[in-house]
Coordinates of C-alpha atoms in Angstrom, one line a residue:
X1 CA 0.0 0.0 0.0
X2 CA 1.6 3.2 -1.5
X3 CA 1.5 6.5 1.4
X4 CA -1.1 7.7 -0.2
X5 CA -3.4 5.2 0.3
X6 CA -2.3 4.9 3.9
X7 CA -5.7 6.2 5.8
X8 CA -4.5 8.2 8.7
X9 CA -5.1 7.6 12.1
X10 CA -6.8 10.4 14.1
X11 CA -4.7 11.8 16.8
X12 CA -6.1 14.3 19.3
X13 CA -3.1 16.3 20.7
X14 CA -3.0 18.8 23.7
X15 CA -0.8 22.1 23.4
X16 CA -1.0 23.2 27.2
X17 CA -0.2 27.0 27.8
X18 CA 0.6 29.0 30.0
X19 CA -0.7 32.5 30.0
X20 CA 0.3 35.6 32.0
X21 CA -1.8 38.1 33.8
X22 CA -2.1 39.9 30.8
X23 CA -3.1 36.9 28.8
X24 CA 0.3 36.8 26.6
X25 CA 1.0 32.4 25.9
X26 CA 3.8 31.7 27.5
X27 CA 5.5 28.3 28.5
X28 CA 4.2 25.1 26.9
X29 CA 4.4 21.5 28.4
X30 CA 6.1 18.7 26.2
X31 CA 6.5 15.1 27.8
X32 CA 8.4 12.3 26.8
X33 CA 7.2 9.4 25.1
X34 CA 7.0 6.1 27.2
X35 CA 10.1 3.5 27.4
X36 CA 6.9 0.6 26.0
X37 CA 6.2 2.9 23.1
X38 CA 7.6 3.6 19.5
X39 CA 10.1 6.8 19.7
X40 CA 10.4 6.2 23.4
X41 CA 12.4 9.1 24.9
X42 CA 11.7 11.1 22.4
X43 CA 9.6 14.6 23.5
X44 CA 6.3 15.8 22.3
X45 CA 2.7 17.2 23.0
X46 CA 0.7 14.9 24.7
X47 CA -2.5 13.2 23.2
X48 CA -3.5 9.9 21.7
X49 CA -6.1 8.4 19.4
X50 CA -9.4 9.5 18.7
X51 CA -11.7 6.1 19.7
X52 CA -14.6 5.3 17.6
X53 CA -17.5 7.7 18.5
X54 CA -15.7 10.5 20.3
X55 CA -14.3 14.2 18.7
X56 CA -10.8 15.6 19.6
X57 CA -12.0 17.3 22.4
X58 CA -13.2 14.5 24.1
X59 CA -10.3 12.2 23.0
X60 CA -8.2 15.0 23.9
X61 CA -9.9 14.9 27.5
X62 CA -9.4 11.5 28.4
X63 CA -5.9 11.0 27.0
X64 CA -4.8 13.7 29.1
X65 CA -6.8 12.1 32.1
X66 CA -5.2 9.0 31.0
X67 CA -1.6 10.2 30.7
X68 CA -1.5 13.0 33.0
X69 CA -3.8 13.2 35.7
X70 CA -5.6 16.1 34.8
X71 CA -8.8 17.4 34.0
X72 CA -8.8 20.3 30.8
X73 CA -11.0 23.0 30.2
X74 CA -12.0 24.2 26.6
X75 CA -9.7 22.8 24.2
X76 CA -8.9 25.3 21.1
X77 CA -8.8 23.9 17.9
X78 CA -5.0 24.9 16.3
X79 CA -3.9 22.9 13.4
X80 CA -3.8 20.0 11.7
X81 CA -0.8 18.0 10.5
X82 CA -1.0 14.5 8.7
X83 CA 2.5 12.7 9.9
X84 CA 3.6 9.7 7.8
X85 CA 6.4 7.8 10.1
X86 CA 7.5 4.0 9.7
X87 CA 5.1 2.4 12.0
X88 CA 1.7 4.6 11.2
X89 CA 0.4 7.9 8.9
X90 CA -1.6 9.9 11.7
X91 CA -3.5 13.0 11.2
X92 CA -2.4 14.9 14.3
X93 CA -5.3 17.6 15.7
X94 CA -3.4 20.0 17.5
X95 CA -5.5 21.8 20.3
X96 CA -4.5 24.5 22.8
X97 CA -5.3 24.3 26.2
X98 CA -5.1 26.9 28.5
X99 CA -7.4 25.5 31.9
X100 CA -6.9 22.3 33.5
X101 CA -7.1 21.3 36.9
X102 CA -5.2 18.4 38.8
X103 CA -2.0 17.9 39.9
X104 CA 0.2 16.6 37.1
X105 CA 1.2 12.5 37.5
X106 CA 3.3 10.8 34.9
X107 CA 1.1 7.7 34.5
X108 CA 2.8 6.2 31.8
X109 CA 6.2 6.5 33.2
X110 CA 6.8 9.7 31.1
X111 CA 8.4 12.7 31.9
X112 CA 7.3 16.8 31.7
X113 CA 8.7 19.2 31.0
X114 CA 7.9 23.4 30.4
X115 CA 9.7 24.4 27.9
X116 CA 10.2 27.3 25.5
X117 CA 11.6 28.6 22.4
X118 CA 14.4 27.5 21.8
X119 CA 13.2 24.0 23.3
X120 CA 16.0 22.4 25.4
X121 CA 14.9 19.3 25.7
X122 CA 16.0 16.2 23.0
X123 CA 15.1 14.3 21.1
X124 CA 12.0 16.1 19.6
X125 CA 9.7 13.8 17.8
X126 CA 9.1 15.0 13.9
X127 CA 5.8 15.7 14.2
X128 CA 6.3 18.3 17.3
X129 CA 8.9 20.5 15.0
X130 CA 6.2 22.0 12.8
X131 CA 4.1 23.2 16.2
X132 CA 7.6 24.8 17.3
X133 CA 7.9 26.6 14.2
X134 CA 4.1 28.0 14.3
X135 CA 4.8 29.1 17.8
X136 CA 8.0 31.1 16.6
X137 CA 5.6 32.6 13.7
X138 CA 3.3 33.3 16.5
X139 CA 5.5 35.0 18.7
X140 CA 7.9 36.6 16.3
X141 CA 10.8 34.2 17.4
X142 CA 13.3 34.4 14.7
X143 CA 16.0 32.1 15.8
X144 CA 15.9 28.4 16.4
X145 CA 13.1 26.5 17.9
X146 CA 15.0 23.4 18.9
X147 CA 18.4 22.0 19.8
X148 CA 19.5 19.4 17.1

């Protein structure tokens, strides 16, 4: 089956925010994929499928329950990416979050991080590079959004 006909996966995927008291985004969480899972180590937004029935925003919900402990307000509709790596072609629906309540717990044996631009943590999975560079388009960032 060519990439083409590859039907992608839907992803629901959680951009967490921080904003000041003026309402500027600031910091964003990235965590690290699982040691069980493909690209383990490697950092990105968290998120995970969309089940049969559900829309992003509830996917997004319960992944993030899932993984993180959490509970999310609205979730903002972004962007949308389609990803084609080895293992799967996804269609990743990028969501910001700016209200959730909860302590944060690593529940998949993950790690957090808040980062910003110029993200320090490494490796960045390929599908979180694109979101760093619409952040620095955002934000006017002009130098590099990630370390190699």
């Amino acid at each position: 089956m060519s990439e083409a006909e590859r039907v992608p996966v839907e992803v629901a995927v959680g951009v967490l925010v921080e904003r000041d008291a003026a309402g500027r985004e600031g910091r964003f969480l990235l965590t690290s994929r699982p040691p069980d899972k493909v690209y383990a180590g490697y950092w990105e937004y968290p998120g995970g499928k969309v089940e049969a029935g559900e829309t992003v925003e509830q996917a997004l919900a319960r992944e993030l329950r899932e993984e993180l402990g959490i509970e999310i307000g609205p979730a903002h509709p972004w962007q949308t990416l389609v990803m084609d790596y080895p293992h799967a072609r996804v269609r990743l629906n990028f969501c910001k979050v700016f209200d959730w309540t909860g302590d944060f717990q690593m529940l998949e044996g993950q790690q957090m991080a808040w980062a910003d631009l110029p993200v320090q943590v490494k490796p960045v999975l390929p599908g979180t590079i694109p979101v760093l560079q619409w952040f620095a388009a955002e934000r006017g960032h002009s130098g590099p959004t990630h370390l190699d």
